[in-house]
Amino acid sequence: MRDCGADILAELISETAPNSFPRLPVHEGETVFVWLARFDSPSGYATFSDRLTSHPDWQNHLASELDQWLWRPREILRLAATARSHLR
């Protein structure tokens, strides 16, 4: 991802410990992986996406291996930083 231009901010995975705070609604028994990346502009993201889809490692190995672990299609959410965000 970094080789293709992603500035990775975080990689997050589900906590598997039992919910010790029952007032907080938590989905148990589901594994979720989320990664957050920052791009300088929408065109920066488009360049990253083009590089990733044409990268030999992604085409020949990584995409298919990732898809084997998923129980539903990958989701990509594009968010914009607010005026007060430290990510600007």
PDB file of N, CA and C in Angstrom:
ATOM      1  N   MET A   1       0.828  -1.186   0.000  1.00  0.00           N
ATOM      2  CA  MET A   1       0.000   0.000   0.000  1.00  0.00           C
ATOM      3  C   MET A   1       0.880   1.260   0.000  1.00  0.00           C
ATOM      4  N   ARG A   2       1.902   1.237   0.855  1.00  0.00           N
ATOM      5  CA  ARG A   2       2.804   2.401   0.896  1.00  0.00           C
ATOM      6  C   ARG A   2       3.552   2.558  -0.427  1.00  0.00           C
ATOM      7  N   ASP A   3       3.973   1.438  -1.013  1.00  0.00           N
ATOM      8  CA  ASP A   3       4.685   1.494  -2.293  1.00  0.00           C
ATOM      9  C   ASP A   3       3.833   2.120  -3.385  1.00  0.00           C
ATOM     10  N   CYS A   4       2.526   2.040  -3.234  1.00  0.00           N
ATOM     11  CA  CYS A   4       1.613   2.583  -4.240  1.00  0.00           C
ATOM     12  C   CYS A   4       1.171   4.008  -3.916  1.00  0.00           C
ATOM     13  N   GLY A   5       1.653   4.562  -2.778  1.00  0.00           N
ATOM     14  CA  GLY A   5       1.367   5.961  -2.468  1.00  0.00           C
ATOM     15  C   GLY A   5       0.455   6.221  -1.296  1.00  0.00           C
ATOM     16  N   ALA A   6       0.078   5.201  -0.538  1.00  0.00           N
ATOM     17  CA  ALA A   6      -0.805   5.409   0.615  1.00  0.00           C
ATOM     18  C   ALA A   6      -0.009   5.882   1.820  1.00  0.00           C
ATOM     19  N   ASP A   7      -0.494   6.910   2.487  1.00  0.00           N
ATOM     20  CA  ASP A   7       0.052   7.365   3.767  1.00  0.00           C
ATOM     21  C   ASP A   7      -0.832   6.729   4.845  1.00  0.00           C
ATOM     22  N   ILE A   8      -0.428   5.560   5.332  1.00  0.00           N
ATOM     23  CA  ILE A   8      -1.266   4.789   6.250  1.00  0.00           C
ATOM     24  C   ILE A   8      -1.236   5.420   7.635  1.00  0.00           C
ATOM     25  N   LEU A   9      -2.429   5.730   8.155  1.00  0.00           N
ATOM     26  CA  LEU A   9      -2.553   6.354   9.465  1.00  0.00           C
ATOM     27  C   LEU A   9      -2.816   5.338  10.566  1.00  0.00           C
ATOM     28  N   ALA A  10      -3.539   4.269  10.252  1.00  0.00           N
ATOM     29  CA  ALA A  10      -3.890   3.285  11.279  1.00  0.00           C
ATOM     30  C   ALA A  10      -4.303   1.979  10.638  1.00  0.00           C
ATOM     31  N   GLU A  11      -4.077   0.901  11.369  1.00  0.00           N
ATOM     32  CA  GLU A  11      -4.564  -0.436  11.016  1.00  0.00           C
ATOM     33  C   GLU A  11      -5.257  -0.967  12.262  1.00  0.00           C
ATOM     34  N   LEU A  12      -6.522  -1.289  12.158  1.00  0.00           N
ATOM     35  CA  LEU A  12      -7.333  -1.672  13.316  1.00  0.00           C
ATOM     36  C   LEU A  12      -7.988  -3.022  13.075  1.00  0.00           C
ATOM     37  N   ILE A  13      -8.056  -3.840  14.130  1.00  0.00           N
ATOM     38  CA  ILE A  13      -8.719  -5.137  14.047  1.00  0.00           C
ATOM     39  C   ILE A  13      -9.596  -5.296  15.281  1.00  0.00           C
ATOM     40  N   SER A  14     -10.633  -6.103  15.155  1.00  0.00           N
ATOM     41  CA  SER A  14     -11.583  -6.312  16.249  1.00  0.00           C
ATOM     42  C   SER A  14     -10.900  -6.827  17.502  1.00  0.00           C
ATOM     43  N   GLU A  15     -11.394  -6.386  18.640  1.00  0.00           N
ATOM     44  CA  GLU A  15     -10.985  -6.930  19.929  1.00  0.00           C
ATOM     45  C   GLU A  15     -11.765  -8.219  20.147  1.00  0.00           C
ATOM     46  N   THR A  16     -11.079  -9.276  20.542  1.00  0.00           N
ATOM     47  CA  THR A  16     -11.754 -10.573  20.700  1.00  0.00           C
ATOM     48  C   THR A  16     -12.129 -10.891  22.140  1.00  0.00           C
ATOM     49  N   ALA A  17     -11.738 -10.040  23.078  1.00  0.00           N
ATOM     50  CA  ALA A  17     -12.088 -10.290  24.481  1.00  0.00           C
ATOM     51  C   ALA A  17     -13.594 -10.095  24.682  1.00  0.00           C
ATOM     52  N   PRO A  18     -14.170 -10.801  25.652  1.00  0.00           N
ATOM     53  CA  PRO A  18     -15.597 -10.607  25.937  1.00  0.00           C
ATOM     54  C   PRO A  18     -15.880  -9.160  26.347  1.00  0.00           C
ATOM     55  N   ASN A  19     -17.074  -8.696  26.023  1.00  0.00           N
ATOM     56  CA  ASN A  19     -17.476  -7.335  26.363  1.00  0.00           C
ATOM     57  C   ASN A  19     -17.669  -7.234  27.876  1.00  0.00           C
ATOM     58  N   SER A  20     -16.806  -6.482  28.531  1.00  0.00           N
ATOM     59  CA  SER A  20     -16.899  -6.328  29.988  1.00  0.00           C
ATOM     60  C   SER A  20     -17.703  -5.087  30.372  1.00  0.00           C
ATOM     61  N   PHE A  21     -18.277  -4.416  29.401  1.00  0.00           N
ATOM     62  CA  PHE A  21     -19.094  -3.224  29.661  1.00  0.00           C
ATOM     63  C   PHE A  21     -20.398  -3.386  28.882  1.00  0.00           C
ATOM     64  N   PRO A  22     -21.356  -4.124  29.438  1.00  0.00           N
ATOM     65  CA  PRO A  22     -22.559  -4.486  28.678  1.00  0.00           C
ATOM     66  C   PRO A  22     -23.415  -3.306  28.221  1.00  0.00           C
ATOM     67  N   ARG A  23     -23.273  -2.137  28.828  1.00  0.00           N
ATOM     68  CA  ARG A  23     -24.074  -0.990  28.378  1.00  0.00           C
ATOM     69  C   ARG A  23     -23.596  -0.477  27.024  1.00  0.00           C
ATOM     70  N   LEU A  24     -22.376  -0.852  26.642  1.00  0.00           N
ATOM     71  CA  LEU A  24     -21.851  -0.461  25.346  1.00  0.00           C
ATOM     72  C   LEU A  24     -22.215  -1.531  24.321  1.00  0.00           C
ATOM     73  N   PRO A  25     -23.018  -1.191  23.321  1.00  0.00           N
ATOM     74  CA  PRO A  25     -23.420  -2.205  22.332  1.00  0.00           C
ATOM     75  C   PRO A  25     -22.246  -2.582  21.429  1.00  0.00           C
ATOM     76  N   VAL A  26     -21.814  -3.816  21.567  1.00  0.00           N
ATOM     77  CA  VAL A  26     -20.686  -4.315  20.801  1.00  0.00           C
ATOM     78  C   VAL A  26     -21.113  -5.584  20.083  1.00  0.00           C
ATOM     79  N   HIS A  27     -20.762  -5.686  18.815  1.00  0.00           N
ATOM     80  CA  HIS A  27     -21.013  -6.916  18.063  1.00  0.00           C
ATOM     81  C   HIS A  27     -19.926  -7.914  18.426  1.00  0.00           C
ATOM     82  N   GLU A  28     -20.304  -9.019  18.993  1.00  0.00           N
ATOM     83  CA  GLU A  28     -19.326 -10.044  19.337  1.00  0.00           C
ATOM     84  C   GLU A  28     -19.343 -11.130  18.276  1.00  0.00           C
ATOM     85  N   GLY A  29     -18.215 -11.805  18.126  1.00  0.00           N
ATOM     86  CA  GLY A  29     -18.132 -12.903  17.169  1.00  0.00           C
ATOM     87  C   GLY A  29     -17.895 -12.470  15.739  1.00  0.00           C
ATOM     88  N   GLU A  30     -17.615 -11.201  15.513  1.00  0.00           N
ATOM     89  CA  GLU A  30     -17.313 -10.708  14.174  1.00  0.00           C
ATOM     90  C   GLU A  30     -15.881 -10.185  14.155  1.00  0.00           C
ATOM     91  N   THR A  31     -15.165 -10.492  13.106  1.00  0.00           N
ATOM     92  CA  THR A  31     -13.813  -9.973  12.946  1.00  0.00           C
ATOM     93  C   THR A  31     -13.829  -8.903  11.868  1.00  0.00           C
ATOM     94  N   VAL A  32     -13.309  -7.747  12.217  1.00  0.00           N
ATOM     95  CA  VAL A  32     -13.286  -6.619  11.290  1.00  0.00           C
ATOM     96  C   VAL A  32     -11.863  -6.081  11.230  1.00  0.00           C
ATOM     97  N   PHE A  33     -11.407  -5.797  10.028  1.00  0.00           N
ATOM     98  CA  PHE A  33     -10.120  -5.147   9.824  1.00  0.00           C
ATOM     99  C   PHE A  33     -10.370  -3.847   9.076  1.00  0.00           C
ATOM    100  N   VAL A  34      -9.827  -2.768   9.597  1.00  0.00           N
ATOM    101  CA  VAL A  34      -9.978  -1.447   8.986  1.00  0.00           C
ATOM    102  C   VAL A  34      -8.596  -0.821   8.887  1.00  0.00           C
ATOM    103  N   TRP A  35      -8.322  -0.237   7.764  1.00  0.00           N
ATOM    104  CA  TRP A  35      -7.097   0.557   7.681  1.00  0.00           C
ATOM    105  C   TRP A  35      -7.467   1.928   7.154  1.00  0.00           C
ATOM    106  N   LEU A  36      -6.786   2.936   7.682  1.00  0.00           N
ATOM    107  CA  LEU A  36      -7.039   4.323   7.320  1.00  0.00           C
ATOM    108  C   LEU A  36      -5.797   4.896   6.661  1.00  0.00           C
ATOM    109  N   ALA A  37      -6.006   5.557   5.551  1.00  0.00           N
ATOM    110  CA  ALA A  37      -4.894   6.185   4.840  1.00  0.00           C
ATOM    111  C   ALA A  37      -5.286   7.606   4.461  1.00  0.00           C
ATOM    112  N   ARG A  38      -4.278   8.440   4.311  1.00  0.00           N
ATOM    113  CA  ARG A  38      -4.486   9.828   3.938  1.00  0.00           C
ATOM    114  C   ARG A  38      -3.855  10.061   2.573  1.00  0.00           C
ATOM    115  N   PHE A  39      -4.566  10.827   1.751  1.00  0.00           N
ATOM    116  CA  PHE A  39      -4.079  11.211   0.431  1.00  0.00           C
ATOM    117  C   PHE A  39      -4.195  12.720   0.323  1.00  0.00           C
ATOM    118  N   ASP A  40      -3.298  13.338  -0.405  1.00  0.00           N
ATOM    119  CA  ASP A  40      -3.287  14.796  -0.504  1.00  0.00           C
ATOM    120  C   ASP A  40      -4.487  15.363  -1.259  1.00  0.00           C
ATOM    121  N   SER A  41      -5.074  14.543  -2.121  1.00  0.00           N
ATOM    122  CA  SER A  41      -6.180  15.033  -2.945  1.00  0.00           C
ATOM    123  C   SER A  41      -6.933  13.836  -3.518  1.00  0.00           C
ATOM    124  N   PRO A  42      -8.120  14.079  -4.064  1.00  0.00           N
ATOM    125  CA  PRO A  42      -8.822  12.986  -4.743  1.00  0.00           C
ATOM    126  C   PRO A  42      -7.999  12.382  -5.884  1.00  0.00           C
ATOM    127  N   SER A  43      -7.240  13.204  -6.573  1.00  0.00           N
ATOM    128  CA  SER A  43      -6.405  12.664  -7.647  1.00  0.00           C
ATOM    129  C   SER A  43      -5.264  11.815  -7.079  1.00  0.00           C
ATOM    130  N   GLY A  44      -4.798  12.139  -5.866  1.00  0.00           N
ATOM    131  CA  GLY A  44      -3.793  11.314  -5.206  1.00  0.00           C
ATOM    132  C   GLY A  44      -4.336   9.932  -4.895  1.00  0.00           C
ATOM    133  N   TYR A  45      -5.593   9.886  -4.462  1.00  0.00           N
ATOM    134  CA  TYR A  45      -6.230   8.585  -4.220  1.00  0.00           C
ATOM    135  C   TYR A  45      -6.400   7.823  -5.536  1.00  0.00           C
ATOM    136  N   ALA A  46      -6.794   8.516  -6.585  1.00  0.00           N
ATOM    137  CA  ALA A  46      -6.984   7.859  -7.889  1.00  0.00           C
ATOM    138  C   ALA A  46      -5.659   7.278  -8.385  1.00  0.00           C
ATOM    139  N   THR A  47      -4.577   8.006  -8.203  1.00  0.00           N
ATOM    140  CA  THR A  47      -3.255   7.509  -8.602  1.00  0.00           C
ATOM    141  C   THR A  47      -2.905   6.262  -7.795  1.00  0.00           C
ATOM    142  N   PHE A  48      -3.134   6.319  -6.486  1.00  0.00           N
ATOM    143  CA  PHE A  48      -2.894   5.150  -5.628  1.00  0.00           C
ATOM    144  C   PHE A  48      -3.700   3.952  -6.113  1.00  0.00           C
ATOM    145  N   SER A  49      -4.980   4.159  -6.361  1.00  0.00           N
ATOM    146  CA  SER A  49      -5.859   3.074  -6.784  1.00  0.00           C
ATOM    147  C   SER A  49      -5.371   2.451  -8.100  1.00  0.00           C
ATOM    148  N   ASP A  50      -4.981   3.291  -9.045  1.00  0.00           N
ATOM    149  CA  ASP A  50      -4.458   2.785 -10.324  1.00  0.00           C
ATOM    150  C   ASP A  50      -3.177   1.990 -10.118  1.00  0.00           C
ATOM    151  N   ARG A  51      -2.277   2.519  -9.290  1.00  0.00           N
ATOM    152  CA  ARG A  51      -1.017   1.815  -9.026  1.00  0.00           C
ATOM    153  C   ARG A  51      -1.269   0.474  -8.340  1.00  0.00           C
ATOM    154  N   LEU A  52      -2.188   0.467  -7.377  1.00  0.00           N
ATOM    155  CA  LEU A  52      -2.467  -0.765  -6.644  1.00  0.00           C
ATOM    156  C   LEU A  52      -3.035  -1.836  -7.567  1.00  0.00           C
ATOM    157  N   THR A  53      -4.037  -1.479  -8.353  1.00  0.00           N
ATOM    158  CA  THR A  53      -4.666  -2.488  -9.211  1.00  0.00           C
ATOM    159  C   THR A  53      -3.720  -3.020 -10.284  1.00  0.00           C
ATOM    160  N   SER A  54      -2.698  -2.244 -10.636  1.00  0.00           N
ATOM    161  CA  SER A  54      -1.749  -2.729 -11.643  1.00  0.00           C
ATOM    162  C   SER A  54      -0.478  -3.307 -11.021  1.00  0.00           C
ATOM    163  N   HIS A  55      -0.356  -3.257  -9.712  1.00  0.00           N
ATOM    164  CA  HIS A  55       0.852  -3.772  -9.042  1.00  0.00           C
ATOM    165  C   HIS A  55       0.874  -5.302  -9.141  1.00  0.00           C
ATOM    166  N   PRO A  56       1.985  -5.895  -9.588  1.00  0.00           N
ATOM    167  CA  PRO A  56       2.038  -7.358  -9.785  1.00  0.00           C
ATOM    168  C   PRO A  56       1.737  -8.157  -8.519  1.00  0.00           C
ATOM    169  N   ASP A  57       2.225  -7.714  -7.359  1.00  0.00           N
ATOM    170  CA  ASP A  57       1.947  -8.446  -6.113  1.00  0.00           C
ATOM    171  C   ASP A  57       0.455  -8.452  -5.802  1.00  0.00           C
ATOM    172  N   TRP A  58      -0.213  -7.319  -6.043  1.00  0.00           N
ATOM    173  CA  TRP A  58      -1.659  -7.231  -5.788  1.00  0.00           C
ATOM    174  C   TRP A  58      -2.408  -8.119  -6.775  1.00  0.00           C
ATOM    175  N   GLN A  59      -2.061  -8.044  -8.034  1.00  0.00           N
ATOM    176  CA  GLN A  59      -2.746  -8.821  -9.072  1.00  0.00           C
ATOM    177  C   GLN A  59      -2.544 -10.320  -8.896  1.00  0.00           C
ATOM    178  N   ASN A  60      -1.324 -10.727  -8.588  1.00  0.00           N
ATOM    179  CA  ASN A  60      -0.979 -12.147  -8.603  1.00  0.00           C
ATOM    180  C   ASN A  60      -1.142 -12.863  -7.276  1.00  0.00           C
ATOM    181  N   HIS A  61      -1.287 -12.125  -6.195  1.00  0.00           N
ATOM    182  CA  HIS A  61      -1.278 -12.814  -4.907  1.00  0.00           C
ATOM    183  C   HIS A  61      -2.176 -12.157  -3.854  1.00  0.00           C
ATOM    184  N   LEU A  62      -1.925 -10.893  -3.571  1.00  0.00           N
ATOM    185  CA  LEU A  62      -2.534 -10.264  -2.400  1.00  0.00           C
ATOM    186  C   LEU A  62      -4.049 -10.113  -2.487  1.00  0.00           C
ATOM    187  N   ALA A  63      -4.567  -9.660  -3.608  1.00  0.00           N
ATOM    188  CA  ALA A  63      -6.014  -9.446  -3.730  1.00  0.00           C
ATOM    189  C   ALA A  63      -6.787 -10.741  -3.535  1.00  0.00           C
ATOM    190  N   SER A  64      -6.342 -11.809  -4.179  1.00  0.00           N
ATOM    191  CA  SER A  64      -7.065 -13.084  -4.063  1.00  0.00           C
ATOM    192  C   SER A  64      -6.932 -13.669  -2.659  1.00  0.00           C
ATOM    193  N   GLU A  65      -5.761 -13.509  -2.035  1.00  0.00           N
ATOM    194  CA  GLU A  65      -5.602 -14.012  -0.666  1.00  0.00           C
ATOM    195  C   GLU A  65      -6.483 -13.237   0.304  1.00  0.00           C
ATOM    196  N   LEU A  66      -6.550 -11.939   0.148  1.00  0.00           N
ATOM    197  CA  LEU A  66      -7.417 -11.122   1.000  1.00  0.00           C
ATOM    198  C   LEU A  66      -8.876 -11.537   0.832  1.00  0.00           C
ATOM    199  N   ASP A  67      -9.310 -11.719  -0.400  1.00  0.00           N
ATOM    200  CA  ASP A  67     -10.705 -12.075  -0.667  1.00  0.00           C
ATOM    201  C   ASP A  67     -11.105 -13.406  -0.031  1.00  0.00           C
ATOM    202  N   GLN A  68     -10.158 -14.312   0.152  1.00  0.00           N
ATOM    203  CA  GLN A  68     -10.463 -15.602   0.797  1.00  0.00           C
ATOM    204  C   GLN A  68     -10.862 -15.431   2.259  1.00  0.00           C
ATOM    205  N   TRP A  69     -10.398 -14.374   2.892  1.00  0.00           N
ATOM    206  CA  TRP A  69     -10.681 -14.151   4.311  1.00  0.00           C
ATOM    207  C   TRP A  69     -11.951 -13.338   4.539  1.00  0.00           C
ATOM    208  N   LEU A  70     -12.511 -12.778   3.486  1.00  0.00           N
ATOM    209  CA  LEU A  70     -13.662 -11.882   3.638  1.00  0.00           C
ATOM    210  C   LEU A  70     -14.972 -12.636   3.553  1.00  0.00           C
ATOM    211  N   TRP A  71     -15.933 -12.214   4.352  1.00  0.00           N
ATOM    212  CA  TRP A  71     -17.264 -12.817   4.293  1.00  0.00           C
ATOM    213  C   TRP A  71     -18.228 -11.930   3.511  1.00  0.00           C
ATOM    214  N   ARG A  72     -17.738 -10.757   3.082  1.00  0.00           N
ATOM    215  CA  ARG A  72     -18.513  -9.896   2.189  1.00  0.00           C
ATOM    216  C   ARG A  72     -17.525  -9.043   1.406  1.00  0.00           C
ATOM    217  N   PRO A  73     -17.955  -8.410   0.343  1.00  0.00           N
ATOM    218  CA  PRO A  73     -17.027  -7.635  -0.480  1.00  0.00           C
ATOM    219  C   PRO A  73     -16.346  -6.507   0.302  1.00  0.00           C
ATOM    220  N   ARG A  74     -15.138  -6.183  -0.104  1.00  0.00           N
ATOM    221  CA  ARG A  74     -14.414  -5.063   0.513  1.00  0.00           C
ATOM    222  C   ARG A  74     -15.215  -3.781   0.341  1.00  0.00           C
ATOM    223  N   GLU A  75     -15.107  -2.905   1.341  1.00  0.00           N
ATOM    224  CA  GLU A  75     -15.749  -1.597   1.263  1.00  0.00           C
ATOM    225  C   GLU A  75     -14.680  -0.524   1.304  1.00  0.00           C
ATOM    226  N   ILE A  76     -14.850   0.489   0.477  1.00  0.00           N
ATOM    227  CA  ILE A  76     -13.955   1.636   0.490  1.00  0.00           C
ATOM    228  C   ILE A  76     -14.807   2.860   0.767  1.00  0.00           C
ATOM    229  N   LEU A  77     -14.495   3.528   1.860  1.00  0.00           N
ATOM    230  CA  LEU A  77     -15.204   4.752   2.228  1.00  0.00           C
ATOM    231  C   LEU A  77     -14.235   5.914   2.088  1.00  0.00           C
ATOM    232  N   ARG A  78     -14.601   6.890   1.308  1.00  0.00           N
ATOM    233  CA  ARG A  78     -13.760   8.072   1.123  1.00  0.00           C
ATOM    234  C   ARG A  78     -14.328   9.188   1.970  1.00  0.00           C
ATOM    235  N   LEU A  79     -13.535   9.647   2.922  1.00  0.00           N
ATOM    236  CA  LEU A  79     -13.949  10.677   3.860  1.00  0.00           C
ATOM    237  C   LEU A  79     -13.136  11.936   3.611  1.00  0.00           C
ATOM    238  N   ALA A  80     -13.727  13.080   3.938  1.00  0.00           N
ATOM    239  CA  ALA A  80     -13.018  14.346   3.819  1.00  0.00           C
ATOM    240  C   ALA A  80     -12.827  14.933   5.212  1.00  0.00           C
ATOM    241  N   ALA A  81     -11.631  15.440   5.455  1.00  0.00           N
ATOM    242  CA  ALA A  81     -11.340  16.052   6.754  1.00  0.00           C
ATOM    243  C   ALA A  81     -12.144  17.330   6.912  1.00  0.00           C
ATOM    244  N   THR A  82     -12.614  17.572   8.129  1.00  0.00           N
ATOM    245  CA  THR A  82     -13.339  18.820   8.403  1.00  0.00           C
ATOM    246  C   THR A  82     -12.333  19.968   8.529  1.00  0.00           C
ATOM    247  N   ALA A  83     -12.833  21.177   8.604  1.00  0.00           N
ATOM    248  CA  ALA A  83     -11.967  22.360   8.690  1.00  0.00           C
ATOM    249  C   ALA A  83     -11.087  22.319   9.940  1.00  0.00           C
ATOM    250  N   ARG A  84     -11.567  21.731  11.016  1.00  0.00           N
ATOM    251  CA  ARG A  84     -10.813  21.701  12.274  1.00  0.00           C
ATOM    252  C   ARG A  84      -9.952  20.446  12.417  1.00  0.00           C
ATOM    253  N   SER A  85      -9.952  19.579  11.458  1.00  0.00           N
ATOM    254  CA  SER A  85      -9.218  18.321  11.553  1.00  0.00           C
ATOM    255  C   SER A  85      -7.709  18.536  11.589  1.00  0.00           C
ATOM    256  N   HIS A  86      -7.025  17.747  12.388  1.00  0.00           N
ATOM    257  CA  HIS A  86      -5.557  17.771  12.429  1.00  0.00           C
ATOM    258  C   HIS A  86      -4.958  17.074  11.218  1.00  0.00           C
ATOM    259  N   LEU A  87      -5.788  16.428  10.419  1.00  0.00           N
ATOM    260  CA  LEU A  87      -5.303  15.705   9.247  1.00  0.00           C
ATOM    261  C   LEU A  87      -5.171  16.595   8.021  1.00  0.00           C
ATOM    262  N   ARG A  88      -5.587  17.817   8.107  1.00  0.00           N
ATOM    263  CA  ARG A  88      -5.487  18.730   6.945  1.00  0.00           C
ATOM    264  C   ARG A  88      -4.072  19.115   6.668  1.00  0.00           C
TER     265      ARG A  88
END
